[in-house]
Short mmCIF file of C-alpha atoms and ligand atoms in Angstrom, two decimals:
data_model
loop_
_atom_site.label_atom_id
_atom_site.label_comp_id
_atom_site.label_asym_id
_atom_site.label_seq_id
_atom_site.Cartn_x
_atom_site.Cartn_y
_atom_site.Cartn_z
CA UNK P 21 64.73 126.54 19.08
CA UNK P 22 66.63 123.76 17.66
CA UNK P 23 65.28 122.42 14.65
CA UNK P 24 66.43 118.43 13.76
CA UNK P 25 65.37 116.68 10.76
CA UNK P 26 65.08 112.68 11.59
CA UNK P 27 65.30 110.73 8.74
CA UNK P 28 63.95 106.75 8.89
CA UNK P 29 63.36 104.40 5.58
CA UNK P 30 63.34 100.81 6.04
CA UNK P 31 62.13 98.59 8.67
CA UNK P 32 65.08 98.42 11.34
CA UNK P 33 64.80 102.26 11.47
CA UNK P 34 61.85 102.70 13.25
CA UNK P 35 61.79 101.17 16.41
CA UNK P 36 65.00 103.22 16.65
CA UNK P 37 63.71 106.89 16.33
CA UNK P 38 60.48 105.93 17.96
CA UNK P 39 61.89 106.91 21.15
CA UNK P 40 63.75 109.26 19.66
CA UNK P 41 61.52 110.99 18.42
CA UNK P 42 59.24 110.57 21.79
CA UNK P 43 61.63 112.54 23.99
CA UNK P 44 62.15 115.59 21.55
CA UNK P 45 58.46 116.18 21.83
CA UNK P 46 58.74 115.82 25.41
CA UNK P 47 61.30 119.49 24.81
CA UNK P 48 59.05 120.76 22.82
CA UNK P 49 60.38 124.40 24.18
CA UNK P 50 63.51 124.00 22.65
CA UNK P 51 62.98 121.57 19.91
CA UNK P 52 61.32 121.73 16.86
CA UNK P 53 61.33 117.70 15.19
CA UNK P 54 60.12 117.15 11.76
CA UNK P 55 60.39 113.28 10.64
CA UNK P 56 60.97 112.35 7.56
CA UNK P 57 60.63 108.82 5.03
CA UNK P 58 62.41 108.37 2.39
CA UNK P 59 59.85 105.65 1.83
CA UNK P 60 62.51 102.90 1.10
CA UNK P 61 60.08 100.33 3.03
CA UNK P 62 56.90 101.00 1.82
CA UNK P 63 54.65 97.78 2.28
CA UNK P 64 52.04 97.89 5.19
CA UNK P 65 54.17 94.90 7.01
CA UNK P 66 57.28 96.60 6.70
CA UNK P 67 56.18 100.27 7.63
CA UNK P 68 52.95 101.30 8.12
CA UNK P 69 52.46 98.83 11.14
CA UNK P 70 55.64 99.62 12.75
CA UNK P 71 54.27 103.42 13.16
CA UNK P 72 50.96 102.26 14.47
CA UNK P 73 52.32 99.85 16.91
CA UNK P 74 54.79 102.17 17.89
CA UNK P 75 52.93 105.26 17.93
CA UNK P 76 55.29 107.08 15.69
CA UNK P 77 53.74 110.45 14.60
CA UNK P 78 52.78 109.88 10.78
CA UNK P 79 55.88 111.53 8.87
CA UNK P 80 55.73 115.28 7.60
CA UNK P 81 57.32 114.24 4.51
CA UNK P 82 57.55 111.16 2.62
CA UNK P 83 59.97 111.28 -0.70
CA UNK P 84 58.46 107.79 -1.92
CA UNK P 85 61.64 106.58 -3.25
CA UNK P 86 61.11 102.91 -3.31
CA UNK P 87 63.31 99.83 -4.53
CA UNK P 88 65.85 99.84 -7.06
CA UNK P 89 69.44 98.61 -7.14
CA UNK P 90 71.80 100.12 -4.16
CA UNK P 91 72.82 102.97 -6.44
CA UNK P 92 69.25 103.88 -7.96
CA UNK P 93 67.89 103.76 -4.33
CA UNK P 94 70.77 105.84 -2.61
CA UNK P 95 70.74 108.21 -5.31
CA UNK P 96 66.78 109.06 -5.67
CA UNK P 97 66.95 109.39 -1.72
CA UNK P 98 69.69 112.19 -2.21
CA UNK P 99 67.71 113.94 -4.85
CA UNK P 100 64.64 114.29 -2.88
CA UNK P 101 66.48 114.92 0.45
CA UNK P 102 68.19 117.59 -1.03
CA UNK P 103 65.21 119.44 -2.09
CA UNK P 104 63.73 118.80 1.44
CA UNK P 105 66.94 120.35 3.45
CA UNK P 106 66.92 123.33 0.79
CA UNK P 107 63.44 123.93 2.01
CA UNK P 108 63.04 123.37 5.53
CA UNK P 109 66.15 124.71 7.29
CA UNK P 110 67.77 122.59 10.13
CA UNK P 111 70.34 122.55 12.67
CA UNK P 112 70.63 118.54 12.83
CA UNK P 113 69.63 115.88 10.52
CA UNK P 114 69.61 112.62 12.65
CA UNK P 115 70.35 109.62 10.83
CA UNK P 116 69.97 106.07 12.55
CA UNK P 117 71.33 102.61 11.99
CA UNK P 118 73.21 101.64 8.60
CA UNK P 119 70.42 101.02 5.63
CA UNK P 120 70.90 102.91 2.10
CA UNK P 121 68.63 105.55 3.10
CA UNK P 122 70.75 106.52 6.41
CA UNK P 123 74.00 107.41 4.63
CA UNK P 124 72.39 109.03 1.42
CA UNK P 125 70.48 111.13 4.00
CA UNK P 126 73.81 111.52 5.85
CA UNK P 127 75.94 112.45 2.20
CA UNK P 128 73.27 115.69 1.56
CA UNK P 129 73.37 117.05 4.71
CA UNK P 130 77.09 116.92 4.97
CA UNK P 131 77.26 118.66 1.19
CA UNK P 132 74.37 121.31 2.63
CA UNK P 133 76.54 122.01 5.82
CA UNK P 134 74.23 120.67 7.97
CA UNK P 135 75.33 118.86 10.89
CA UNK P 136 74.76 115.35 11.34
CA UNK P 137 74.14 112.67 14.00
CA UNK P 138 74.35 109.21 13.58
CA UNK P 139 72.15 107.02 15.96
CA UNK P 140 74.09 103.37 16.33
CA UNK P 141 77.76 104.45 15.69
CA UNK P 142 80.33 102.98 15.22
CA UNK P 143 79.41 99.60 14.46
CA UNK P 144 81.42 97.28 12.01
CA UNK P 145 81.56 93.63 10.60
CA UNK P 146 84.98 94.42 9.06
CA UNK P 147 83.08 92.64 5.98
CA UNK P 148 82.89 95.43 3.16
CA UNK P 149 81.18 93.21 0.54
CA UNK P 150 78.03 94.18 3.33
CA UNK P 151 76.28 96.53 1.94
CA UNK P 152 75.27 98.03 5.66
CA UNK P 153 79.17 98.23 6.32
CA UNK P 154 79.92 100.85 3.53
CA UNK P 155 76.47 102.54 4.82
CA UNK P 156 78.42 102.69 8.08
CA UNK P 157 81.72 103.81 7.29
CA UNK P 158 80.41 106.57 4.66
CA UNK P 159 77.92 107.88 7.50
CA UNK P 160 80.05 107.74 10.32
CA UNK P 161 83.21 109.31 8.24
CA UNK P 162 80.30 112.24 7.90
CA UNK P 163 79.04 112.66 10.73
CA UNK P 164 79.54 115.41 13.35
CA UNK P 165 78.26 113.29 16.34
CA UNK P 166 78.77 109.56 16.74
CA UNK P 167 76.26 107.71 19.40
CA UNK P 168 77.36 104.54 19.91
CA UNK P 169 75.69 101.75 21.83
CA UNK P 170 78.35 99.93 23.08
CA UNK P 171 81.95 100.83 24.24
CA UNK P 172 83.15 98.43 21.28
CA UNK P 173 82.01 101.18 18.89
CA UNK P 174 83.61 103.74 20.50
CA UNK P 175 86.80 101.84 19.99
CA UNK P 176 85.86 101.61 15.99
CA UNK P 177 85.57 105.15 15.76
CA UNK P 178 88.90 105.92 17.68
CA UNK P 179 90.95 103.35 15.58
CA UNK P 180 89.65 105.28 12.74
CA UNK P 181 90.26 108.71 13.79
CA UNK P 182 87.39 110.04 14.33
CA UNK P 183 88.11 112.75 17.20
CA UNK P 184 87.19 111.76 20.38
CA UNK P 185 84.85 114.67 21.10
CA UNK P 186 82.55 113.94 18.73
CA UNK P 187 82.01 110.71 20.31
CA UNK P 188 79.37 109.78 22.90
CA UNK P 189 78.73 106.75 24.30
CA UNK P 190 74.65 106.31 24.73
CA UNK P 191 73.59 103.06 24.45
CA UNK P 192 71.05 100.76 22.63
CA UNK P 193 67.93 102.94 22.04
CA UNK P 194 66.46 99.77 19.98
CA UNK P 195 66.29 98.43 23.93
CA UNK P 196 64.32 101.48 25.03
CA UNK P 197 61.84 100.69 22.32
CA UNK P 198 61.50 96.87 23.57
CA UNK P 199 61.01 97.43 27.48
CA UNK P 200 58.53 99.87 26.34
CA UNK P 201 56.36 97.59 24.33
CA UNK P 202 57.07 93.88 26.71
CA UNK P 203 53.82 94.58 28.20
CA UNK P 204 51.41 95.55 25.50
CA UNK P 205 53.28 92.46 22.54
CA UNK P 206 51.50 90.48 25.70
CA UNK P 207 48.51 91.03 24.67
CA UNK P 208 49.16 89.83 20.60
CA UNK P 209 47.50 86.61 19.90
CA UNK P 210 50.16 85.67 17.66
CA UNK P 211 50.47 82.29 19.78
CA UNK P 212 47.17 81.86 19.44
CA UNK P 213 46.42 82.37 16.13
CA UNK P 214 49.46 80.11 15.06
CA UNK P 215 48.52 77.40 17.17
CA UNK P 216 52.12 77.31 18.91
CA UNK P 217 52.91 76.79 22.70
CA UNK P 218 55.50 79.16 24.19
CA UNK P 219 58.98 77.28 24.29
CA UNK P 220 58.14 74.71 21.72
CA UNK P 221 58.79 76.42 18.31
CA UNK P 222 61.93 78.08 17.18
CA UNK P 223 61.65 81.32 15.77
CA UNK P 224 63.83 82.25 12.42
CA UNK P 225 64.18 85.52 9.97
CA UNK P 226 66.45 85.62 6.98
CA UNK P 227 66.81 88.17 4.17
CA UNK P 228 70.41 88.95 3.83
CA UNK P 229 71.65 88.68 0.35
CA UNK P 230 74.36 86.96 1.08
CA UNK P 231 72.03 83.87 2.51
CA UNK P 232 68.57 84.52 -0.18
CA UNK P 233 70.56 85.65 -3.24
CA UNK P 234 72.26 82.37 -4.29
CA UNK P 235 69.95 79.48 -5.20
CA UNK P 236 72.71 77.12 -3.58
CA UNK P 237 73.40 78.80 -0.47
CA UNK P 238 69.57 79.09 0.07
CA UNK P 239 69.26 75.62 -0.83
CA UNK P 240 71.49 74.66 1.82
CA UNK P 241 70.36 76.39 4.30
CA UNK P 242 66.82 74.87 4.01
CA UNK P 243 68.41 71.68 4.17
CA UNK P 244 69.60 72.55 7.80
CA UNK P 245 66.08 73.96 8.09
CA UNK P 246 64.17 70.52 7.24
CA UNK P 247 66.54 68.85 10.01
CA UNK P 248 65.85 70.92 12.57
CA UNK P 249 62.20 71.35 11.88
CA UNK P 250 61.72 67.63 12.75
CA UNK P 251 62.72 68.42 16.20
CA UNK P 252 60.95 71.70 16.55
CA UNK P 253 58.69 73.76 14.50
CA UNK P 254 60.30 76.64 13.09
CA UNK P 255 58.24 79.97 12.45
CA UNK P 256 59.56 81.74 9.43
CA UNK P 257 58.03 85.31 9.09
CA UNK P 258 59.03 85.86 5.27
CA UNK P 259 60.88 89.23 4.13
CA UNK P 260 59.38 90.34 0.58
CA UNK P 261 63.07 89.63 -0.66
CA UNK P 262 62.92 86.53 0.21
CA UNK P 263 59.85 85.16 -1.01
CA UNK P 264 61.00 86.62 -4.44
CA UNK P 265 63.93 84.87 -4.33
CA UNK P 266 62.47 81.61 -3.15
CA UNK P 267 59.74 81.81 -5.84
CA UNK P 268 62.63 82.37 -8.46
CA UNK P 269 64.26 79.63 -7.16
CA UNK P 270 61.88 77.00 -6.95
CA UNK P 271 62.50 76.41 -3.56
CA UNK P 272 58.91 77.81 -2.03
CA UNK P 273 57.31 74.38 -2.27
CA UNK P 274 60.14 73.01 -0.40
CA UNK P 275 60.34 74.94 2.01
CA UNK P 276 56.82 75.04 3.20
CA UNK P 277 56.82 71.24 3.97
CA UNK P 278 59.29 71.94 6.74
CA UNK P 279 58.61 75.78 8.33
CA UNK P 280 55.71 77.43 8.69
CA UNK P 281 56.00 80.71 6.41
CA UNK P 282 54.50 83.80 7.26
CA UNK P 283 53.85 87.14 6.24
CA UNK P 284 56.38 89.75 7.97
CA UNK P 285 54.79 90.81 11.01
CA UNK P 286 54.29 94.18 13.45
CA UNK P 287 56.57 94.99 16.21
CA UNK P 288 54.59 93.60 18.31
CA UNK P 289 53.68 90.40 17.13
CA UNK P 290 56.93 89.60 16.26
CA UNK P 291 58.24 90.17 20.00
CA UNK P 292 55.37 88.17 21.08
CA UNK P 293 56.70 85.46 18.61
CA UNK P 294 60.55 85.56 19.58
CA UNK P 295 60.19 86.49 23.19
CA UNK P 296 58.38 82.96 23.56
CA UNK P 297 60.63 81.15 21.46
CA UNK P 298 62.91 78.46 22.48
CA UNK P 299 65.58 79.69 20.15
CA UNK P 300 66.07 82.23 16.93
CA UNK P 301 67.95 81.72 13.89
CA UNK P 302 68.26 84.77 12.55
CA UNK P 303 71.02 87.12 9.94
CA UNK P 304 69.10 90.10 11.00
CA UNK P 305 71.15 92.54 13.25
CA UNK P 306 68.82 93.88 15.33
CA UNK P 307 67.39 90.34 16.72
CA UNK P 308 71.32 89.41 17.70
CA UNK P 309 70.46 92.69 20.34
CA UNK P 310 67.16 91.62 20.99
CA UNK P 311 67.19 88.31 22.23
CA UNK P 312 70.50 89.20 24.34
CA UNK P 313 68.52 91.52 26.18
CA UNK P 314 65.57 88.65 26.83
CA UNK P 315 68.27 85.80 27.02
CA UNK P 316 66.49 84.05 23.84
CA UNK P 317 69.21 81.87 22.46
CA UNK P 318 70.22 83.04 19.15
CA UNK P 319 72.03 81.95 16.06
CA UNK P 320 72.87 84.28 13.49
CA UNK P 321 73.53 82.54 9.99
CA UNK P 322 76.53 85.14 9.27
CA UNK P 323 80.30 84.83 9.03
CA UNK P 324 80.95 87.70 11.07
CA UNK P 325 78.98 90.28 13.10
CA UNK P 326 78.70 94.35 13.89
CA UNK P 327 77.60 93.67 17.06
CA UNK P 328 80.04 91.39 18.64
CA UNK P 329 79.15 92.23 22.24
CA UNK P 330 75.91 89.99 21.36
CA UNK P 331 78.42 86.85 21.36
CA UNK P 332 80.67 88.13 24.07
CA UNK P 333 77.97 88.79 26.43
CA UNK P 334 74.78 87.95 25.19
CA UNK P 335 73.04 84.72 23.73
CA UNK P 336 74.50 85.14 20.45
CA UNK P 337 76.50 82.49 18.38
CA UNK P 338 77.66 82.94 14.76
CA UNK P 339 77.07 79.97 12.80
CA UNK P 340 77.64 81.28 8.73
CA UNK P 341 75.60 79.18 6.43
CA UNK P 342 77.33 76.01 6.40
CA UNK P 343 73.99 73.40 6.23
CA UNK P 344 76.00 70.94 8.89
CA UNK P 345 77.24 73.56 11.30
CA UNK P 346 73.77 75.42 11.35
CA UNK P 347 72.49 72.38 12.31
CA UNK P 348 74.63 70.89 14.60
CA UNK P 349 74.70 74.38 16.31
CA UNK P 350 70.66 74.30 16.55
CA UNK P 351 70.45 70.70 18.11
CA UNK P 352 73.51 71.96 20.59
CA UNK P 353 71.08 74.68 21.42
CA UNK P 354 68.09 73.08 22.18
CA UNK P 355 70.54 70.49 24.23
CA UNK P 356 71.49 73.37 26.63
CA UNK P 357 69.69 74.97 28.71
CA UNK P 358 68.77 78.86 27.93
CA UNK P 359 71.52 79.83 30.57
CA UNK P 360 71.65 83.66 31.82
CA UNK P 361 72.83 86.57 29.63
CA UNK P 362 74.32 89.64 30.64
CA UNK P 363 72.69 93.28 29.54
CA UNK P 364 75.10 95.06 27.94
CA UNK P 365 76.19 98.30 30.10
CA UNK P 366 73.51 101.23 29.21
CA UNK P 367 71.12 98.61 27.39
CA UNK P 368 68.81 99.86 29.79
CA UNK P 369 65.99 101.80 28.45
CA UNK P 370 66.94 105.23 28.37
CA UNK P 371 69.47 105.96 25.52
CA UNK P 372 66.89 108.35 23.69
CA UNK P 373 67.31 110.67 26.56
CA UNK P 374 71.34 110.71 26.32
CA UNK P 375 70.66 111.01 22.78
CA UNK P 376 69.04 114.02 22.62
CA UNK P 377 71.03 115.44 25.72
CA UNK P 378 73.95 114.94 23.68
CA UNK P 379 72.34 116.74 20.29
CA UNK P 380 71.41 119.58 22.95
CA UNK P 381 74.95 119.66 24.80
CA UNK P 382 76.41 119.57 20.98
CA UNK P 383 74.33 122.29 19.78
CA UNK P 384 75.28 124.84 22.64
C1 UD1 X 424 67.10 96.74 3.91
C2 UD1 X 424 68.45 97.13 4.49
C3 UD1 X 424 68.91 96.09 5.48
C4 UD1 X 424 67.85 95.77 6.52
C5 UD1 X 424 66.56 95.43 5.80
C6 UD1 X 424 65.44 95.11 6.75
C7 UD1 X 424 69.92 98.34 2.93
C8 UD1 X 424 71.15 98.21 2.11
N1 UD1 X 424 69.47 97.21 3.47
O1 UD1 X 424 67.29 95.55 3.17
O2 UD1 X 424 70.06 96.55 6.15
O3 UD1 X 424 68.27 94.70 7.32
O4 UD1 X 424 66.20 96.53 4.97
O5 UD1 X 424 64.31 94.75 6.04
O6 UD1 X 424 69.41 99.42 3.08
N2 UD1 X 424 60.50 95.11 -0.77
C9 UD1 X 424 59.14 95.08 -0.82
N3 UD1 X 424 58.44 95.92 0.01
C10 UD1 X 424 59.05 96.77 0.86
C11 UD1 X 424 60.46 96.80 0.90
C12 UD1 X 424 61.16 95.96 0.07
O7 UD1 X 424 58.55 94.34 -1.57
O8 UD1 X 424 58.35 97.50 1.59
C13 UD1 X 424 61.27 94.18 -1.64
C14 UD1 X 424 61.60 94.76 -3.00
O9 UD1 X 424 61.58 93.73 -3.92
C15 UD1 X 424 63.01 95.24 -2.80
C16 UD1 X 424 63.57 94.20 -1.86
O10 UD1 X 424 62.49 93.87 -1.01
O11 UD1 X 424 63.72 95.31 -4.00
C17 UD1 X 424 64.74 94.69 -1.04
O12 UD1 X 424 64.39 95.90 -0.37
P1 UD1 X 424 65.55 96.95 0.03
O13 UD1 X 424 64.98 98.08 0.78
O14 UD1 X 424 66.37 97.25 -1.17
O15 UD1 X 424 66.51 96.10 0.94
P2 UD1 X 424 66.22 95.06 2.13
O16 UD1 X 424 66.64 93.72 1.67
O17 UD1 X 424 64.84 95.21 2.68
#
């Protein structure tokens, strides 16, 4: 019996051990899963609705850890972790994505000799003053089996060192969790209950520090924001670190004249809300893989990305925060036509299953 710890913390985690999760109960003969939350998300809209819409077993263990600065956070996850792998033995602790909880989950197990996979690989922005990039680099320079979504990754890891066996090549499980849930985000009313027609409202998230942090940067970007609201109503589901930093900043009243602010919504919802979008502005990562997938044109307000087969072969443009080029980017947008993506090879439903094939073909 092979017993695998999966740890998940903030938002962007659980729609990727959902499946996960899913098909080790389906080998319930041979594995035993516990999950585990650090509990670095802990508002309803940013947790407890993604395990309800995603029918994510409630986690055996929650270590409450909370907010605090990257340190604070990182380090209370590592001192509750600990006492967690000291108590229930494992033979895998399976880490996904990049966020401070993955790679202080990742730094105990490798100190308690327990081996580690790392869900989403491989990924990397090159930019180090992101703080999901160190997350990356720490956890996959830990790690003692990389799944990577896209061949890309692969390349990162090989460039780096990493030995080639310990390398698999899965896929996007985030895509097994979204053709999985198209049918039943049909049924939200979030249309409805916004009052918006499908293809007549853009869609937009934004949390990153490096857009909400600085009152002038912010301030710019809403400038963009008032332009292209004008043209289109823009939806603007509002991350708790953002509405802190626009209260702080004054800029709340502003922005409300132009976009219609929300509180963050479920998984499902929100796919409703995007999937009928005519376009998403977005510095999210996730959404750049998303909206590929559906062919939703996309503009992420970042210099650079992780996920550069988005732009390559997807509906994904990098626009950084410039107020002009955010703008004249939108308008070009909603100029073109959607156009046709490609699916990125193995984006294609059923990377859980190569996941845990590969934990099980690692383990033997
Ligand atoms: C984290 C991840 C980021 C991911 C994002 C998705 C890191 C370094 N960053 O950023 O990669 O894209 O989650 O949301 O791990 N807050 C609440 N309620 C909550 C959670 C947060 O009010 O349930 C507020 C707190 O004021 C907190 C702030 O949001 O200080 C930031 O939360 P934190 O988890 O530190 O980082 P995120 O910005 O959410």
């Amino acid at each position: 019996m092979l017993r695998i710890i999966n740890v998940v913390g903030a938002r962007p985690n659980f729609m990727k051990i959902a499946p996960v999760i899913d098909e080790m109960r389906r080998r319930s003969d041979r594995i035993e899963p516990l999950l585990v939350h650090t509990g670095q998300h802990y508002d309803e809209s940013m947790s407890d609705s993604f395990f309800e819409d995603l029918d994510i077993p409630r986690p055996d263990i929650n270590l409450e850890i909370g907010s605090g600065s990257h340190s604070e956070q990182t380090a209370r996850v590592m001192i509750a972790f600990e006492q967690v792998l000291l108590q229930q033995p494992a033979d895998w602790v399976v880490v996904v994505g990049d966020v401070n909880s993955t790679m202080a989950a990742a730094i105990v197990a490798a100190k308690l000799n327990v081996r580690i996979a790392h869900v989403e690989a491989g990924l990397r922005s090159g930019d180090r003053t992101m703080p999901e990039e160190i997350n990356r680099v720490v956890t996959d320079a830990l790690a003692d089996l990389l799944l990577t979504p896209s061949r890309d990754a692969n390349e990162n890891l090989l460039r780096e060192g990493v030995a080639s066996e310990k390398i698999s090549f899965v896929g996007n499980v985030m895509i097994d969790t979204l053709y999985r849930n198209l049918e039943k985000a049909r049924r939200s009313r979030v249309l409805e209950r916004l009052n918006l027609r499908p293809q007549q409202f853009c869609a937009m998230t934004l949390h990153r520090p490096s857009n909400v942090d600085h009152p002038k940067t912010l301030a710019g970007i809403i400038n963009a924001l008032e332009a292209i609201g004008e043209r289109l109503p823009i939806v603007f589901p509002v991350h708790p670190r953002t509405r802190e930093r626009l209260e702080q900043f004054n800029l709340t009243e502003r922005i409300q004249k132009s976009l219609l602010m929300i509180e963050p919504l479920g998984y499902l919802d929100f796919l409703q809300l995007y999937s009928n979008s005519r376009l998403v502005l977005t510095d999210s990562g996730g959404i750049q893989e998303e909206t590929t997938v559906l062919g939703i044109p996309c503009l992420t307000l970042r210099p650079n990305t992780e996920r550069p087969i988005t732009v390559l072969e997807g509906t994904n443009r990098l626009v950084g925060n410039t107020p002009e080029v955010i703008a004249r980017e939108a308008f070009a947008a909603l100029d073109r036509p959607a156009g046709v993506a490609r699916v990125p090879e193995l984006w294609d439903g059923h990377a859980a299953a190569r996941i845990v094939d590969a934990i099980e073909e690692a383990s033997r």
